[in-house]
Coordinates of C-alpha atoms in Angstrom, one line a residue:
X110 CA 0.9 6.2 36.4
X111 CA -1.2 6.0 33.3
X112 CA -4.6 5.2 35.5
X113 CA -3.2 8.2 37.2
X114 CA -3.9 10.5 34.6
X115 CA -6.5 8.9 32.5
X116 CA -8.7 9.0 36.1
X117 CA -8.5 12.6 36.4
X118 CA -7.9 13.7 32.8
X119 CA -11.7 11.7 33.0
X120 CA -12.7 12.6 36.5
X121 CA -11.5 16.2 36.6
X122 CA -14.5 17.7 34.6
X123 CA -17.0 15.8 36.8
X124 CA -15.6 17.3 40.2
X125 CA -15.6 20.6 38.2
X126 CA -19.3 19.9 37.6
X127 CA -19.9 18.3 41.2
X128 CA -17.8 21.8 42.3
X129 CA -20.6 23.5 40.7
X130 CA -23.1 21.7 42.6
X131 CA -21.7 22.3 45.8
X132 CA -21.8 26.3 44.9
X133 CA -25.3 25.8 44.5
X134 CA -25.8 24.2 47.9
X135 CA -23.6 26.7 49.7
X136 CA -25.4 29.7 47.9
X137 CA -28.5 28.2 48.5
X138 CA -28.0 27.7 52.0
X139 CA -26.6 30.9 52.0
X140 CA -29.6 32.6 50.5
X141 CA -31.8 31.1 52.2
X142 CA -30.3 30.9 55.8
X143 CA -30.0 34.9 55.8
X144 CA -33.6 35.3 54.4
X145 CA -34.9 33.5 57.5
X146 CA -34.3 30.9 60.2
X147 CA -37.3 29.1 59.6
X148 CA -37.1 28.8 55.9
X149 CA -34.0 27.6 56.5
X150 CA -35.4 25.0 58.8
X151 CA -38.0 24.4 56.5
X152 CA -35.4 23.7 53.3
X153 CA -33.8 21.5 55.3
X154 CA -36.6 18.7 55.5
X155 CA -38.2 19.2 52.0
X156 CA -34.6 18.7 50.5
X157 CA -33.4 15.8 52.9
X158 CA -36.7 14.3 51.6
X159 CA -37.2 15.4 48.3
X160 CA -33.3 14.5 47.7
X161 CA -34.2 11.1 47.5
X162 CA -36.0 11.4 44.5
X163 CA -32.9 12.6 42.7
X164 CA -30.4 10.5 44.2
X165 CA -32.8 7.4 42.9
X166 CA -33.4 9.2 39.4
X167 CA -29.3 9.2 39.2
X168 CA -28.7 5.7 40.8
X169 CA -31.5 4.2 38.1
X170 CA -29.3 5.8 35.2
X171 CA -25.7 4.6 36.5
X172 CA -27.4 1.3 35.3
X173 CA -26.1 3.2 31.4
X174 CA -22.6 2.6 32.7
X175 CA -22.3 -0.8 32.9
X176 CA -24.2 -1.5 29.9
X177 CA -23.2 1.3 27.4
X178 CA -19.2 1.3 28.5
X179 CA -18.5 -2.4 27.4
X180 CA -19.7 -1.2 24.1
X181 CA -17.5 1.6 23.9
X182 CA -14.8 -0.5 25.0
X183 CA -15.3 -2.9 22.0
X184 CA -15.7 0.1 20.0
X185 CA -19.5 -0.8 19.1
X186 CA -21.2 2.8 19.0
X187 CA -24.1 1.4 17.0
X188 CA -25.4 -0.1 19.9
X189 CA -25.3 2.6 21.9
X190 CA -28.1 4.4 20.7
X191 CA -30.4 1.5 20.9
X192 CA -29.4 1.3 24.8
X193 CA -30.4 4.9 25.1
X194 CA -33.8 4.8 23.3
X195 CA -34.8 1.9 25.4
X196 CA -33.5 3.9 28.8
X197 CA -35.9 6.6 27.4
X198 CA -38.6 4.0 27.6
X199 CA -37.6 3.3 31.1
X200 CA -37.0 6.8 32.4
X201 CA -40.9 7.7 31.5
X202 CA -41.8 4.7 33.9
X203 CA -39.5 6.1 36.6
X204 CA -40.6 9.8 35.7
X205 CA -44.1 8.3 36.6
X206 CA -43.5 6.6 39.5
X207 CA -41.4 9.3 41.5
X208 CA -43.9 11.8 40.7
X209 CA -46.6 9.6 42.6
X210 CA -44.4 8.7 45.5
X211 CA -43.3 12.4 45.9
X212 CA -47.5 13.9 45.9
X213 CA -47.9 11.5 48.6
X214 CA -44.8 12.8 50.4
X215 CA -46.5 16.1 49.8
X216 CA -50.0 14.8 51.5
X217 CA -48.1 13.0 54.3
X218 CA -46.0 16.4 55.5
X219 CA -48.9 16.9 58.7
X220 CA -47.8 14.0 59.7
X221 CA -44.4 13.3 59.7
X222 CA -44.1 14.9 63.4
X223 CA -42.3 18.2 62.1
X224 CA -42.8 21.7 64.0
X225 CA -46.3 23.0 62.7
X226 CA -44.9 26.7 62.2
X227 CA -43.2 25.2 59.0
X228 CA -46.0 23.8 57.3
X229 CA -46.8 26.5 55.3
X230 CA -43.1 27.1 54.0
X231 CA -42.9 23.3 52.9
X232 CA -45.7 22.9 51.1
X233 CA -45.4 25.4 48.0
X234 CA -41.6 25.2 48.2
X235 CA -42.0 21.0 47.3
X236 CA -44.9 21.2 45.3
X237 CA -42.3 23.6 42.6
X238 CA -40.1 20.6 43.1
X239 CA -42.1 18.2 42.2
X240 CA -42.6 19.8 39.2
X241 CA -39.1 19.3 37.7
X242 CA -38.9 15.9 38.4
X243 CA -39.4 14.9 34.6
X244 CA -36.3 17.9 33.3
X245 CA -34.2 16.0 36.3
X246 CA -34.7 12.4 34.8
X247 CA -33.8 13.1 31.4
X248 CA -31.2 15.0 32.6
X249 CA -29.8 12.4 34.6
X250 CA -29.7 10.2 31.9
X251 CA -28.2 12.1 29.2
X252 CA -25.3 13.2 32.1
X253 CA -24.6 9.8 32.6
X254 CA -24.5 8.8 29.0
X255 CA -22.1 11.7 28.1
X256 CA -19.9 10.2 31.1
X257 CA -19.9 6.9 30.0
X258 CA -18.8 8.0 26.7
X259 CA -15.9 9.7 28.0
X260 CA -17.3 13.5 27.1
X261 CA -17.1 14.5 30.6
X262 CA -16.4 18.3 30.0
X263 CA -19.7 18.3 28.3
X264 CA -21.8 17.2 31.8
X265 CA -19.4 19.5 33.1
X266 CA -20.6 23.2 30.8
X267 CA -23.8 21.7 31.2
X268 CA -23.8 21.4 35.2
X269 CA -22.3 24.9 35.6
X270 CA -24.3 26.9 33.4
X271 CA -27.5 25.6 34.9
X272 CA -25.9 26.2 38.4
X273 CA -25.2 29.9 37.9
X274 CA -28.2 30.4 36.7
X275 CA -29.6 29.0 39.4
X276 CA -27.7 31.2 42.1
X277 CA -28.6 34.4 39.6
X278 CA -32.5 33.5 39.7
X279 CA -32.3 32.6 43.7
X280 CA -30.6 36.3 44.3
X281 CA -33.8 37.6 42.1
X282 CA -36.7 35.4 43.4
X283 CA -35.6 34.9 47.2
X284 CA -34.8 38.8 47.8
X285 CA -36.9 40.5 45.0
X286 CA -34.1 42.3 43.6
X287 CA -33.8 43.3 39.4
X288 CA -37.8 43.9 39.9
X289 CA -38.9 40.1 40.5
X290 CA -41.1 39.6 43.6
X291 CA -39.7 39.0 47.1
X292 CA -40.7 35.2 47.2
X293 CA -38.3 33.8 49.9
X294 CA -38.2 30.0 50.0
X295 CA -40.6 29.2 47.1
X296 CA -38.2 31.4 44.5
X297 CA -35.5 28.8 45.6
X298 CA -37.4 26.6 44.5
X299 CA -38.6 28.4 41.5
X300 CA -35.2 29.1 40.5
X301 CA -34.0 25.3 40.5
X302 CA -36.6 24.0 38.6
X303 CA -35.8 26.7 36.1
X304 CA -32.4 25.4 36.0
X305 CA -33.4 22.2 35.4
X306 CA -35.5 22.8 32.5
X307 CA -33.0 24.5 31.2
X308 CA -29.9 21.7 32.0
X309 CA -32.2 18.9 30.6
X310 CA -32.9 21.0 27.1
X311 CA -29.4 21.5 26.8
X312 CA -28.3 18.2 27.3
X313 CA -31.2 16.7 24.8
X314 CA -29.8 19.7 21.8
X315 CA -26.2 18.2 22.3
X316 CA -27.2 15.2 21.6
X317 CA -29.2 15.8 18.8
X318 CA -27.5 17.8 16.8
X319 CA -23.6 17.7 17.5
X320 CA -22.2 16.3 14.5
X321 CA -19.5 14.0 16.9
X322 CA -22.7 12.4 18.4
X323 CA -24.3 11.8 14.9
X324 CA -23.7 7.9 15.4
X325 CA -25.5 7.5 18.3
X326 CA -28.5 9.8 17.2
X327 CA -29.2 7.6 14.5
X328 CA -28.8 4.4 16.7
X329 CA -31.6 6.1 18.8
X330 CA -33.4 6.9 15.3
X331 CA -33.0 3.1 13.9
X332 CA -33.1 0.9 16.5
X333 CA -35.3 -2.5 16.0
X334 CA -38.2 -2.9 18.1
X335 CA -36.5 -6.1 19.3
X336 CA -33.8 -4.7 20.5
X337 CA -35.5 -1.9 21.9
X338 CA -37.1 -4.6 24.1
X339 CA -33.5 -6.2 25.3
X340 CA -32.5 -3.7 26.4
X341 CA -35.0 -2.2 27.8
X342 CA -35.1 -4.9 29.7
X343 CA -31.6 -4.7 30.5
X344 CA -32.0 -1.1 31.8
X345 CA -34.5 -2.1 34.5
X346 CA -33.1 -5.1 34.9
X347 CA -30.1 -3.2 36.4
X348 CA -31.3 0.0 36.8
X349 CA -34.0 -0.4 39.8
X350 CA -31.1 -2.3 41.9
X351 CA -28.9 0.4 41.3
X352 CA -31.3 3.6 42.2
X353 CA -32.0 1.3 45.6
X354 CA -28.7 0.9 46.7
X355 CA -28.3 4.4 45.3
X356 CA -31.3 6.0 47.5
X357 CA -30.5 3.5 50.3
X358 CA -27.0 4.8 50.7
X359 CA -28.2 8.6 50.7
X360 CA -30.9 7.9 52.9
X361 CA -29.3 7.0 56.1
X362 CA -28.2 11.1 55.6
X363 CA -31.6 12.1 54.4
X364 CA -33.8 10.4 56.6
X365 CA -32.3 10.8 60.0
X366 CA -33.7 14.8 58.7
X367 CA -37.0 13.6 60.6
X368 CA -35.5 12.2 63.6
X369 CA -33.4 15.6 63.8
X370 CA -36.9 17.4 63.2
X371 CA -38.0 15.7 66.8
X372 CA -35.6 17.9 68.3
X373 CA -36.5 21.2 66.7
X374 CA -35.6 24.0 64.6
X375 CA -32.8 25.0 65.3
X376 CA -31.0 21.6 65.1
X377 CA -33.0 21.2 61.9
X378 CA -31.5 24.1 60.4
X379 CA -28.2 23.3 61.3
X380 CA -28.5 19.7 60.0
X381 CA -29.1 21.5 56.8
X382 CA -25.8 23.3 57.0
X383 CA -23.9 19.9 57.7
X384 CA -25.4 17.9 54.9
X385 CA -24.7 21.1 52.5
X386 CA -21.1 20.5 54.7
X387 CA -20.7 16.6 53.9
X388 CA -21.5 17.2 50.0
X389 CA -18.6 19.0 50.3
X390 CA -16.6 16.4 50.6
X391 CA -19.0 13.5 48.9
X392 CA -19.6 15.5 45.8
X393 CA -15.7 15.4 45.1
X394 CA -14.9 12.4 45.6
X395 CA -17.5 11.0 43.5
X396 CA -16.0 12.9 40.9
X397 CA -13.2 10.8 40.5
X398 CA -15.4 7.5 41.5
X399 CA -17.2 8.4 38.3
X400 CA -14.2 7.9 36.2
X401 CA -13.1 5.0 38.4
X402 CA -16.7 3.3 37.1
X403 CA -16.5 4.2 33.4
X404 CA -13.1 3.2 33.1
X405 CA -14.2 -0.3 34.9
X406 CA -17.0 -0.4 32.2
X407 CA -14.5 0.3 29.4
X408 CA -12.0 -2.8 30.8
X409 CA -14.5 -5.2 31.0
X410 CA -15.6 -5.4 27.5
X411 CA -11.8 -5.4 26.7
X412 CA -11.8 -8.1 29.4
X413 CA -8.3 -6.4 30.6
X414 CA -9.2 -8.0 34.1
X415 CA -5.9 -6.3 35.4
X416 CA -6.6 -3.3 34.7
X417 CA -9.8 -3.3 36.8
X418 CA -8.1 -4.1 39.8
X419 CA -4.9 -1.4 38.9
X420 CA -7.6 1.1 38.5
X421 CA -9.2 1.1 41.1
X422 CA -6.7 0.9 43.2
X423 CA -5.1 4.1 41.9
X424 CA -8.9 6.0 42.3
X425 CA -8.7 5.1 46.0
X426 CA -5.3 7.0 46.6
X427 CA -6.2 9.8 45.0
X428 CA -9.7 9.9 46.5
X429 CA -8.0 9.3 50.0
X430 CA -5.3 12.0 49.3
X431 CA -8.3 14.5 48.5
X432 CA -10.2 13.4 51.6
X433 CA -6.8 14.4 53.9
X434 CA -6.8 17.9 52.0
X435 CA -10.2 18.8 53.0
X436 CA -10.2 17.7 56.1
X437 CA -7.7 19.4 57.9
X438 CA -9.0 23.2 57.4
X439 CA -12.7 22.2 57.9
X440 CA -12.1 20.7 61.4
X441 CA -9.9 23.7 62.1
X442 CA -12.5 26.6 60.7
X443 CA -15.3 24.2 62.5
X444 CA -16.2 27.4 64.3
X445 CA -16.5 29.4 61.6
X446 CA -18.2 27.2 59.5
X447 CA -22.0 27.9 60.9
X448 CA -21.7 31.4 60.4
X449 CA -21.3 31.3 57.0
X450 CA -25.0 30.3 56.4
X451 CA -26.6 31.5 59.3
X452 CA -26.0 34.1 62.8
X453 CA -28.2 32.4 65.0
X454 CA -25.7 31.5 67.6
X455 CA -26.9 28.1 68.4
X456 CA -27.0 26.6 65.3
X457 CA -23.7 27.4 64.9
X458 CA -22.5 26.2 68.2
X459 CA -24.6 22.8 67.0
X460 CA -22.4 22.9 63.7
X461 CA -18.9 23.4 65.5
X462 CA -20.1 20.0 67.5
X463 CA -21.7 17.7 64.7
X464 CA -18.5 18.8 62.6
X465 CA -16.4 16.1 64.1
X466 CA -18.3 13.1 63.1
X467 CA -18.3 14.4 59.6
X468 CA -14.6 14.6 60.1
X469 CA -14.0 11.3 61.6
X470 CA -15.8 9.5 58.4
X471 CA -14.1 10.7 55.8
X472 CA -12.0 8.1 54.9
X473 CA -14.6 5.9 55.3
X474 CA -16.9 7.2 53.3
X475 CA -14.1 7.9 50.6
X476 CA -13.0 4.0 50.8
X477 CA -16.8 2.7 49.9
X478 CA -17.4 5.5 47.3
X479 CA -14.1 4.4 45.6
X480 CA -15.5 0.4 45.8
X481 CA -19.2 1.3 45.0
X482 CA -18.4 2.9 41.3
X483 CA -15.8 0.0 40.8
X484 CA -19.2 -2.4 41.1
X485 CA -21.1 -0.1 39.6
X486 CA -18.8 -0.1 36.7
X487 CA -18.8 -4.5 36.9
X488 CA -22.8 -4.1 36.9
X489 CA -22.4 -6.0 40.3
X490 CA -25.9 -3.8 41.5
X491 CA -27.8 -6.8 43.0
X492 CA -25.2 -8.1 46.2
X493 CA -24.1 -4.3 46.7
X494 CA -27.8 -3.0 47.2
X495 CA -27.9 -6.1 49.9
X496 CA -24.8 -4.6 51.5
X497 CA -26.2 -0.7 51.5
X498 CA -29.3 -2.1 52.9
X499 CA -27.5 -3.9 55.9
X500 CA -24.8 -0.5 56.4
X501 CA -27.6 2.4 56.2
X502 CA -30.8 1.0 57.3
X503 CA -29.8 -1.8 60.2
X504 CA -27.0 0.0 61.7
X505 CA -27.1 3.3 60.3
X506 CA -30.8 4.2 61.1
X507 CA -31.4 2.6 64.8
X508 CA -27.5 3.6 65.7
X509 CA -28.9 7.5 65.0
X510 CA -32.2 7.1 66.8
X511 CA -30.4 5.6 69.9
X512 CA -27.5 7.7 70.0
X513 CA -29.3 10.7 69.2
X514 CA -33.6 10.7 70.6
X515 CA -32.9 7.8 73.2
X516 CA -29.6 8.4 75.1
X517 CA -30.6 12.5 74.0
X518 CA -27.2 13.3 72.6
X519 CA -29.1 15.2 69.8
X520 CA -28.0 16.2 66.4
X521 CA -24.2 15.2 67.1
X522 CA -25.6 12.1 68.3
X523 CA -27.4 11.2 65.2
X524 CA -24.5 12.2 63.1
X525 CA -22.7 10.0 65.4
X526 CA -23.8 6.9 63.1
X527 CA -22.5 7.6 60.2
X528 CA -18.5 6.9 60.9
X529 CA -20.1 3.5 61.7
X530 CA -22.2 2.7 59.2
X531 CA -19.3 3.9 56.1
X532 CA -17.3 1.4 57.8
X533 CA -19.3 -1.7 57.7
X534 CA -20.2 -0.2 53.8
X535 CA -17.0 -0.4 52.7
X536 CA -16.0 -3.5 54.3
X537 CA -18.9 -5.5 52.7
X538 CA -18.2 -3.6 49.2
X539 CA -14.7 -4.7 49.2
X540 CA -15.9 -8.2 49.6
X541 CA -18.3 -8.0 47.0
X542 CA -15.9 -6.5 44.7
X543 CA -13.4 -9.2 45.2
X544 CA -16.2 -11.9 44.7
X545 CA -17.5 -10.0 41.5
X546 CA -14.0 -10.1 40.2
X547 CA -13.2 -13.7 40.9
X548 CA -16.2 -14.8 38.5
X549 CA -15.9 -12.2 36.1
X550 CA -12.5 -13.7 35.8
X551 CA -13.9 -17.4 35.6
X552 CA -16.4 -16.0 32.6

């Protein structure tokens, strides 16, 4: 009972947070949808693409969890600043690199076989994104720190402030209202990367001056080159791994974005709707999978190897318990749903249809999110990334295309996949988990 309540005392901040980000999405996709079909359509590829990015700046930075949380368990906060200086060395590198890979995503968008008409609606709207990718990596990394930490509620103020003033800026910039010029698509875009300057700042004053965070800021402040180097080296040493099994995992969703754009715009705008639908449900789950990995971290440098198992055990039933909530009055509103974003009548017919996949994977996908933070909390990043790779781009991938372009079954055939594909994830997690644990044990 006590993993009970330490798991959400822990995780119930983070879903808070995560709630915040699905308000976003929904609003978003809300704005955006009623503004116009095709910027929907349009919003729909750039952010299934551009997506990836983020998911890889986060999945780099759960590398802190593993490394940072042992410390904490041993009660060793001195070293904790050092590990963050040195992930600041290794965030600039990734800030660097995702930059680069996303201009050439912008000089590749001709050719990625999407409808022509929404060209000129993808182009300005990424290029603001691409932007803010340096305000998401540092904040990334200071979220995950204050996670790891245990200051939850922090990431949590942080997340929704930066949210709402997100939805307040798209309801200025999209429409034109309070003054601001009607901009459409590219004030969405405006407006997050407002948000994120401002969720990044905010993390970084925190940090600095909070008096409670005083011994870490002078860890960061004192740290020996030497063991700058360590662990720097320890932080890319995990950290690449992690942000590859991270982005493989989201890109089975992401990527199929481009098969679906074969088929048109209309599908491609209600593909939008049913990822903004399945983050619904992912996004709270990985609420409490985020506690499930800290408190892993935590036990292992108190080597309480029971505990790691009793744990994560008690995540799962509470993830599964939230993934039977949820379920139930999506599947029955499944009608509904499309109309909340959009009253084009055939995108909402193809919602109502692709909305039973999405149901039929839950407790999949809520089984291999509960196993994937237990690993991440073990550091076990190497043999899981192999496992991702096998689940979301061998069967995932060419299950979508055949299901969906070669047998034509369309957008509900491409979603199809994905009950699959969680299945074989969290089998091979569960196996790698019980294999990490057998020679953490041995240690």
């Amino acid at each position: 009972m006590n993993h009970y309540k330490a798991l959400l005392k822990l995780g119930a901040p983070v879903v808070v947070g995560q709630i915040g980000n699905l308000v976003l999405n929904f609003a978003d996709t809300f704005m955006i949808g009623h503004h116009s079909t095709m910027e929907l359509a349009a919003a729909s590829f750039v952010n299934n693409i551009f997506v990836l990015a983020v998911i890889f700046a986060m999945g780099f930075n759960f590398a802190l969890t593993p490394i940072v949380g042992p410390f904490i368990g041993r009660q060793e906060k001195e070293k904790v600043g050092v590990v963050m200086r040195s992930a600041f060395y290794a965030n600039l590198l990734l800030m660097l690199i995702l930059t680069l890979a996303s201009v050439l995503f912008y000089f590749s968008l001709a050719h990625l076989g999407q409808p022509s008409e929404l060209l000129p609606l993808m182009r300005p709207y990424l290029l603001v994104n691409i932007l803010s990718i340096p305000f998401v990596v540092v904040g990334c990394q200071f979220k995950q720190f204050f996670d790891t930490i245990g200051r939850t509620r922090i990431s949590m103020y942080v997340l929704v402030t930066g949210n709402l003033l997100n939805i307040i800026g798209n309801y200025m910039l999209i429409y034109g209202h309070f003054g601001m010029p009607e901009m459409g698509l590219v004030g969405a875009g405006v407006s997050t990367a407002l948000s994120r300057v401002v969720m990044a700042a905010s993390f970084c004053a925190v940090f600095a001056f909070r008096r409670e965070f005083s011994v870490f800021y002078r860890g960061v402040k004192s740290a020996a080159a030497n063991e700058v180097k360590e662990f720097f080296s320890r932080v890319n040493a995990l950290g690449w791994l992690s942000a590859i099994q991270s982005t493989i995992e989201c890109g089975a969703f992401s990527l199929v974005a481009i098969f679906v754009g074969w088929t048109g715009t209309k599908p491609l705008a209600a593909h939008q709707i049913m990822i903004t639908m399945s983050l619904f449900f992912y996004n709270i789950y990985l609420g409490i999978a985020t506690a499930i990995s800290i408190r892993v971290s935590h036990f292992v440098g108190m080597r309480e190897h029971r505990a790691i198992v009793d744990v994560t055990k008690s995540g799962f039933f509470i993830i599964i318990g939230i993934a039977a909530t949820m379920a139930v009055p999506v599947f029955l509103l499944r009608h509904d749903v499309g109309l909340m974003f959009t009253s084009d009548g055939l995108v909402c017919e193809l919602v109502a249809m692709t909305i039973i996949p999405l149901i039929l994977y839950q407790l999949s996908d809520a089984f291999q999110c509960c196993l994937a933070n237990a690993l991440r909390g073990l550091g076990e990043m190497r043999l899981m990334m192999y496992a991702a790779f096998f689940s979301y781009f061998l069967v995932s991938m060419p299950l979508s295309w055949f299901l969906g372009i070669c047998l034509g079954f369309g957008l509900v055939g491409i979603w199809s996949a994905f009950p699959v594909c969680l299945t074989v994830a969290g089998i091979l997690y569960y196996w790698v988990f019980k294999r990490s644990l057998a020679k953490l044990q041995q240690a």
